[in-house]
Coordinates of C-alpha atoms and ligand atoms in Angstrom, one line a residue:
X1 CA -4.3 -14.3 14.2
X2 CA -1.0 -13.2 13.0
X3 CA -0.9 -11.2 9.0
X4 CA 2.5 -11.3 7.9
X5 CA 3.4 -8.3 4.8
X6 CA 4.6 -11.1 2.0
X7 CA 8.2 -10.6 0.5
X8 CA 7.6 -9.0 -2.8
X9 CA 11.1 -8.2 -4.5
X10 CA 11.3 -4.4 -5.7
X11 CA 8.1 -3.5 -3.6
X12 CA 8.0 -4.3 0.1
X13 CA 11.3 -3.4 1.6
X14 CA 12.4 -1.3 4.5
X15 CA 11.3 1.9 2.6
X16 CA 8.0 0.8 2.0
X17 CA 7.7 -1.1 5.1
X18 CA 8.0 1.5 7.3
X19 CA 5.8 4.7 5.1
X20 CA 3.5 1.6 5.4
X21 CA 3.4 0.8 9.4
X22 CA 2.8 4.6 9.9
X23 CA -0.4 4.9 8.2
X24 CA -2.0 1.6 8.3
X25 CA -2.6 -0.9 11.4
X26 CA -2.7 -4.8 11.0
X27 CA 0.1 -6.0 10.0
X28 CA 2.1 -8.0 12.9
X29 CA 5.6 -8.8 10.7
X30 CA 7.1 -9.6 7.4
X31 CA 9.3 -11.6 5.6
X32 CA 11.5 -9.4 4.0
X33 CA 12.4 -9.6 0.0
X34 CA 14.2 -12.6 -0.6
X35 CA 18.3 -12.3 -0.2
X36 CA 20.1 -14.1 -3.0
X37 CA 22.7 -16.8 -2.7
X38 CA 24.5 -16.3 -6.0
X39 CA 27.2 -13.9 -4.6
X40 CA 28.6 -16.9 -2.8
X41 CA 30.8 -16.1 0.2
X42 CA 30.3 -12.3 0.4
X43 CA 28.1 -10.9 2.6
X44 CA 27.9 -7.0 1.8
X45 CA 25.9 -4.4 3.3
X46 CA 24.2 -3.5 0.9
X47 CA 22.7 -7.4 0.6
X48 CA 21.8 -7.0 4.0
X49 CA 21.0 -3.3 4.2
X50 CA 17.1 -3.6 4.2
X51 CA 18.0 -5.7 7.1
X52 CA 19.8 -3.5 9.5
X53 CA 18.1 -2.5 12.8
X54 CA 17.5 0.9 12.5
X55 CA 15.7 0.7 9.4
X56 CA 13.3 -2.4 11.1
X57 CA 12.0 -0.6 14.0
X58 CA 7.9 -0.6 13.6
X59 CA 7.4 -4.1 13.5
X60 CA 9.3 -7.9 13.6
X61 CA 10.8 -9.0 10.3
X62 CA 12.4 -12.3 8.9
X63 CA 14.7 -12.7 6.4
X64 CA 14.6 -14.6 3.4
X65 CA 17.3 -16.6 1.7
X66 CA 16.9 -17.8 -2.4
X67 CA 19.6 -20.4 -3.2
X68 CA 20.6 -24.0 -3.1
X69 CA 24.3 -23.7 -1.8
X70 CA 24.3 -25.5 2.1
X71 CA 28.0 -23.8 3.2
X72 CA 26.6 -20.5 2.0
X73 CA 22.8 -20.6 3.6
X74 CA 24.7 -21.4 6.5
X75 CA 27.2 -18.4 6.5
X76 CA 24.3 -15.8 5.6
X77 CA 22.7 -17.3 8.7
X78 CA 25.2 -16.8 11.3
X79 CA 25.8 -13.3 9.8
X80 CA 21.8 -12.9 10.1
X81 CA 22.2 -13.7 13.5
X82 CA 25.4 -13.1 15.3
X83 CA 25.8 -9.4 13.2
X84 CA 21.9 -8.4 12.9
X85 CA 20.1 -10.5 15.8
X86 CA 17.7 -12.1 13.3
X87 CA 16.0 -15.8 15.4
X88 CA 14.5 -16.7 12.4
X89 CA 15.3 -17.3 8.6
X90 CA 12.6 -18.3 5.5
X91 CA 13.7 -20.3 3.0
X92 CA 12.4 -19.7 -0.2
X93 CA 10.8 -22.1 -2.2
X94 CA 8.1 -21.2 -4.5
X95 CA 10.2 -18.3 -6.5
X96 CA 8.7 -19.3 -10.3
X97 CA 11.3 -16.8 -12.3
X98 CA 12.8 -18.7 -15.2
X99 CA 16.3 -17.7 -15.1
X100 CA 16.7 -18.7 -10.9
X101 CA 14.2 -22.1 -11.7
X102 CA 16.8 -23.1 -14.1
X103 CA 19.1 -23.3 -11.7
X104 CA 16.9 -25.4 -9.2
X105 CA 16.3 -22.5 -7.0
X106 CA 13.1 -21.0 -5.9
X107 CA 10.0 -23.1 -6.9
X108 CA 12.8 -25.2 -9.7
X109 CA 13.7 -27.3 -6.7
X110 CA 10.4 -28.6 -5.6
X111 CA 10.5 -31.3 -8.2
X112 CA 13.6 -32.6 -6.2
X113 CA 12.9 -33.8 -2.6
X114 CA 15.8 -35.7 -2.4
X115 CA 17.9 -32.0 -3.2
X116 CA 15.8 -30.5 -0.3
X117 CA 16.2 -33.1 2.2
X118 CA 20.0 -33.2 1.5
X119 CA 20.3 -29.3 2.1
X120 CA 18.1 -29.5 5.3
X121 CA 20.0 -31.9 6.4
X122 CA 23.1 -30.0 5.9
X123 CA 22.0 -26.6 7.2
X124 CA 19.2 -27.7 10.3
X125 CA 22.0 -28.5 12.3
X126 CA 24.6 -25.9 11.8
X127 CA 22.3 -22.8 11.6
X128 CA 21.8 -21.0 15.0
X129 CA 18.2 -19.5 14.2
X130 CA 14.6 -21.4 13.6
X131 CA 13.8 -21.9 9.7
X132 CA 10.6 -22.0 8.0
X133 CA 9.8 -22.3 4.7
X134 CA 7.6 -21.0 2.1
X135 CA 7.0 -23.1 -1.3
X136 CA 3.9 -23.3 -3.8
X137 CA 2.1 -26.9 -4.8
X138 CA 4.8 -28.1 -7.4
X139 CA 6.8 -26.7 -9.7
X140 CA 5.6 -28.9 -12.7
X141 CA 2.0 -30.1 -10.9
X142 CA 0.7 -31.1 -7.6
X143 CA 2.2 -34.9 -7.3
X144 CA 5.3 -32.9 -6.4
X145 CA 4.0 -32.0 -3.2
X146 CA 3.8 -35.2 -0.8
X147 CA 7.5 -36.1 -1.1
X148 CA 8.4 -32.5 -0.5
X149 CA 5.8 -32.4 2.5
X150 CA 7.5 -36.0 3.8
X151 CA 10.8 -34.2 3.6
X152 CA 10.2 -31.2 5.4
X153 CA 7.8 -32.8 8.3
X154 CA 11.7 -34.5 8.9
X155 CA 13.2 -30.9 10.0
X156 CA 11.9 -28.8 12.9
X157 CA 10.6 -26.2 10.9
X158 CA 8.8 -23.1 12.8
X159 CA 6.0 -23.2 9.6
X160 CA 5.1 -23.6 6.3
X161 CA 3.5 -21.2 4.4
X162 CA 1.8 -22.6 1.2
X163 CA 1.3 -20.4 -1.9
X164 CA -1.2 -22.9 -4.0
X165 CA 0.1 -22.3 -7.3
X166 CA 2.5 -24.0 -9.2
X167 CA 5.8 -22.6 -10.8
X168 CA 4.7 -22.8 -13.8
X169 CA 1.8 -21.0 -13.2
X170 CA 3.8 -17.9 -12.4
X171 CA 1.6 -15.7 -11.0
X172 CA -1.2 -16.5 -13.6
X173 CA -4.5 -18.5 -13.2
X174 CA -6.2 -18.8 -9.9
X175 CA -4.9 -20.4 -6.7
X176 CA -5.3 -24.3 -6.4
X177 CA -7.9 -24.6 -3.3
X178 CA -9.0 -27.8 -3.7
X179 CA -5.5 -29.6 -4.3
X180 CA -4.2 -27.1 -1.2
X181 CA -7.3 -29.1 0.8
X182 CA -6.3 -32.4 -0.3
X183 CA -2.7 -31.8 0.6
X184 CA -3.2 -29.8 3.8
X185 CA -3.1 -32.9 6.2
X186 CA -0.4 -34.4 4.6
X187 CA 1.9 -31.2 6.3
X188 CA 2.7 -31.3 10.5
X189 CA 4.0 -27.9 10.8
X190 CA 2.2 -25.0 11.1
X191 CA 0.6 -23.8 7.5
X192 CA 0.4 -20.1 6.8
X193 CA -1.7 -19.5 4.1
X194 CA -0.7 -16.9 1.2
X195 CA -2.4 -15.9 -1.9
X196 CA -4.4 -14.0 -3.9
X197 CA -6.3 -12.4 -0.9
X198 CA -6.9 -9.0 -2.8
X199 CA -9.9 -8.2 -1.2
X200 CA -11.6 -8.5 2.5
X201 CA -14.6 -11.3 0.8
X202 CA -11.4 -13.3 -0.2
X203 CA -9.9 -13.6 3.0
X204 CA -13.6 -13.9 4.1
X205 CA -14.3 -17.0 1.7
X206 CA -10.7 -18.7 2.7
X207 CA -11.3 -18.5 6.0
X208 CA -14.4 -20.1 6.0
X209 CA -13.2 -23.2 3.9
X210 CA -9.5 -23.3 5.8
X211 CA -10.9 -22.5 9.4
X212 CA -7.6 -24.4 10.7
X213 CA -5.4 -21.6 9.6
X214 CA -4.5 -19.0 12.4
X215 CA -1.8 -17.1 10.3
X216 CA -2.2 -15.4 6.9
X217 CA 0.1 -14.0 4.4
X218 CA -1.0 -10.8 2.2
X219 CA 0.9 -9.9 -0.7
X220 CA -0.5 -7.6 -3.6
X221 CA -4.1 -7.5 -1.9
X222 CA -2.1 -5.0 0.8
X223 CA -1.2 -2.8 -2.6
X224 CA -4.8 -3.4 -4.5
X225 CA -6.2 -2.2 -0.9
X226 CA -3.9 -0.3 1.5
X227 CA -6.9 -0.8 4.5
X228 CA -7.4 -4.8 3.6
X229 CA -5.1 -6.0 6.9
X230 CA -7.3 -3.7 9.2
X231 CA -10.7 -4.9 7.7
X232 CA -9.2 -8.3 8.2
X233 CA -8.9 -7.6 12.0
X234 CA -11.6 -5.8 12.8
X235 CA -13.9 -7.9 10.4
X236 CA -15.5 -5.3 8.4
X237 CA -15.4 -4.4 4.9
X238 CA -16.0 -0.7 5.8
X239 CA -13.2 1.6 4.8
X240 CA -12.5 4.4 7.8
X241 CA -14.3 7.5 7.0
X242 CA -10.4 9.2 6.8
X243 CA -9.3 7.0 4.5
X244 CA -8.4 8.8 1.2
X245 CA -6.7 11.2 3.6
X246 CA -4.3 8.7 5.3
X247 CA -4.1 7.0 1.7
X248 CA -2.7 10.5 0.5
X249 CA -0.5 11.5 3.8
X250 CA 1.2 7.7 3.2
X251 CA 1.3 8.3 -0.7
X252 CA 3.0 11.6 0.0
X253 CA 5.3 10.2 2.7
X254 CA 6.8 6.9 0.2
X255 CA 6.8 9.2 -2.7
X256 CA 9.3 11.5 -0.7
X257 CA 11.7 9.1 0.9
X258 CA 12.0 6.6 -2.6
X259 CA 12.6 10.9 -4.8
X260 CA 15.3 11.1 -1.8
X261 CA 17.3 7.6 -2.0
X262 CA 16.6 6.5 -5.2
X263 CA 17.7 7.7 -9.0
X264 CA 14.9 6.2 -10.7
X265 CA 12.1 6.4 -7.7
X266 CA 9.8 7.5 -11.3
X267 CA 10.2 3.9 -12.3
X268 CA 9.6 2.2 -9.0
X269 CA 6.8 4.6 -7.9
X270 CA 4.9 3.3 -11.2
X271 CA 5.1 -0.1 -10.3
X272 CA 3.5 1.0 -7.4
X273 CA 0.6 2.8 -9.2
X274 CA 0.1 -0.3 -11.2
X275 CA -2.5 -2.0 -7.8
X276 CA -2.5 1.7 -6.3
X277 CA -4.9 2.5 -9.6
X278 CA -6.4 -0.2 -8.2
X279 CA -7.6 0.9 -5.1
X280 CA -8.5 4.4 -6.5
X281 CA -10.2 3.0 -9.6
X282 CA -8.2 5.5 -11.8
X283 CA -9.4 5.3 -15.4
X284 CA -7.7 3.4 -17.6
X285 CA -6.6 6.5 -20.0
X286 CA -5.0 8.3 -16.6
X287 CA -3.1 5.2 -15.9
X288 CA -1.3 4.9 -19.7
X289 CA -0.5 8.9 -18.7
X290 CA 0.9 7.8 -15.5
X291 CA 2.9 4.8 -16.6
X292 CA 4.1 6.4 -19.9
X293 CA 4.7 9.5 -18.0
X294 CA 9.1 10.6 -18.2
X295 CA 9.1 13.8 -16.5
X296 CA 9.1 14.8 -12.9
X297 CA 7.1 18.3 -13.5
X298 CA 4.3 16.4 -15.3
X299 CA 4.7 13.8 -12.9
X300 CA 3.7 16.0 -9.7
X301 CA 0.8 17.5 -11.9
X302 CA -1.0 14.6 -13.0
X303 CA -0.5 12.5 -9.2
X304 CA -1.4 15.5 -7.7
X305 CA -4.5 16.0 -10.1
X306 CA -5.5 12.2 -8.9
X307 CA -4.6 12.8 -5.0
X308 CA -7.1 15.4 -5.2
X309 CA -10.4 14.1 -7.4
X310 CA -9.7 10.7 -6.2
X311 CA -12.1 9.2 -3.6
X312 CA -11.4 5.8 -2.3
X313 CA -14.9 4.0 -2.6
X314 CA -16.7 3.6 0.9
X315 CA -16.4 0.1 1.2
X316 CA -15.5 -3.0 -0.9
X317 CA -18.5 -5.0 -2.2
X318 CA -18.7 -7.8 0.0
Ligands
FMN401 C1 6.7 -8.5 -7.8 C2 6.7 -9.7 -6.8 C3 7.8 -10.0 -6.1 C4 7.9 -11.1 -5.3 N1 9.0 -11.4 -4.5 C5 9.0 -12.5 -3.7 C6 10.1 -12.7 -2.8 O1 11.1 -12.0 -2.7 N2 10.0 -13.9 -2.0 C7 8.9 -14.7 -2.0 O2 8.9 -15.7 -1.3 N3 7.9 -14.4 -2.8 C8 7.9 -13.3 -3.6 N4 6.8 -13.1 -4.3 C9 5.5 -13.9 -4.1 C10 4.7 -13.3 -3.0 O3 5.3 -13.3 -1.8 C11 3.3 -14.0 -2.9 O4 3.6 -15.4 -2.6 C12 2.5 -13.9 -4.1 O5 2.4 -12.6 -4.6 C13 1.1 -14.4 -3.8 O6 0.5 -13.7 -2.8 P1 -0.5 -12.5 -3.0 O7 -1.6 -12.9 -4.0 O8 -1.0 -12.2 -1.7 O9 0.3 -11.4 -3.6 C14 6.7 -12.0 -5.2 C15 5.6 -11.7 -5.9 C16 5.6 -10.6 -6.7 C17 4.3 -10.3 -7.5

């Protein structure tokens, strides 16, 4: 079984990525944050800097492209490759923000099989690296997903991974298992299952009802519970007896290298607090301190303060 770390914009690049790898075991790869087509033609470094080799040295990762321009995908892939070395490029698919579904990007093109198949058709042939793709059910509802499925069983893909939601469910509601089984065989590429696995019984219930998938893809469950790829591998629920300890050393570590390369690292460590409360079942009145929280020296105090008390629980229930 392969777990890929899912793309999550603002929260799982290089930075994260590797504080991550050091502390925690289970992850194989990742698709990285997606990179945007909207600047056309340019390719800087900076689009491509959580990209570079020397930042991507712990473990395998695969780009992601957003966009529906064919000449541009198709540049950003032989950059990808002939620059970085990349083999293999995701399209994305299932992106449900309102101002890139507008534009049929993202999850905005699903309702438009005929748009996919004409860009496939454009880029499968000119792109030197394997695609795959990850999409959600529809954008509007389910019926969207048999002509898309049609489409893409046309291309060579190297997989699919399927986020059952829809766009317009944003990330609200709960995943669609029973219109993700009734879909399932309509799909001949390899399926990667992703979402809402937050905690080892859901990746224990979704593997017992989707025993044909082999890979899995954990997104926010790997930031609600730091440990959950490892349970997943070893199959047990039990958190290491170290485990607030590496928590903390990892903490510590991100903490240091986002205060180092980052003017507002206060702002992007909260988002990070926002699942890490999670997983440390900080009361809600000490998260309101932390998120409303402006200045560094009250900052170190109060994290510090829950670094110390805080105890992550002995195992997850079930
Ligand atoms: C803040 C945030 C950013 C995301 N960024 C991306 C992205 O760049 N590319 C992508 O394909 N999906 C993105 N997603 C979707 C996730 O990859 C994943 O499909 C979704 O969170 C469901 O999986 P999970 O329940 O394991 O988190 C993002 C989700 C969140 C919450």
């Amino acid at each position: 079984m392969n777990l890929y770390l899912a793309p999550l914009h603002g929260f799982t690049d290089a930075t994260f990525r590797n504080a991550y790898y050091r502390y925690f075991e289970g992850i194989d790869l990742a698709v990285a944050p997606f990179i945007s087509l909207t600047h056309g033609e340019k390719i800087t470094r900076v689009k491509v800097k959580d990209l570079a080799a020397n930042v991507n040295q712990l473990k395998p990762v695969i780009p992601q492209i957003l966009g529906n321009e064919s000449q541009h995908f198709i540049l950003l892939c032989k950059y990808l490759h002939e620059q970085l070395g990349f083999q293999e490029v995701n399209w994305n698919l299932g992106c449900p923000i309102n101002s890139i579904v507008r534009k049929k990007r993202g999850s905005g093109i699903l309702p438009h099989p005929g748009m996919i198949d004409k860009l496939l058709n454009e880029i499968v042939p000119a792109i030197p690296l394997k695609l795959s793709v990850k999409l959600r059910l529809g954008f509007y509802n389910t019926n969207e997903f048999p002509p898309v499925a049609n489409v893409l069983n046309s291309y060579p893909l190297s997989s699919v991974t399927i986020h059952p939601r829809l766009g317009i469910q944003q990330y609200e509601g709960s995943v669609m298992l029973d219109a993700l089984e009734e879909v399932l065989p309509l799909i001949r590429h390899k399926v990667i299952y992703n979402g809402d696995i937050h905690q080892y019984r859901d990746f224990v219930a979704v593997n017992k009802r989707f025993p044909q998938f082999d890979d899995f893809m954990l997104g926010r469950g790997v930031f609600i519970n730091p440990f959950l790829p490892e349970q997943i591998k070893t199959g047990s629920h039990a958190l290491p007896a170290d485990s607030m300890m590496r928590f903390k050393t990892f903490y510590r570590d991100l903490e240091n290298v986002e205060k180092h390369s980052r003017r507002l690292w206060m702002s992007k460590m909260k988002e990070y607090w926002k699942y890490f409360g999670i997983f440390l079942k900080i009361p809600e009145a000490t998260m309101v301190q932390v998120l409303r929280c402006e200045s560094p020296d009250e900052w170190n105090r109060l994290i510090s303060i829950i670094l110390d008390l805080g105890e992550a629980p002995s195992q997850f229930n079930g």
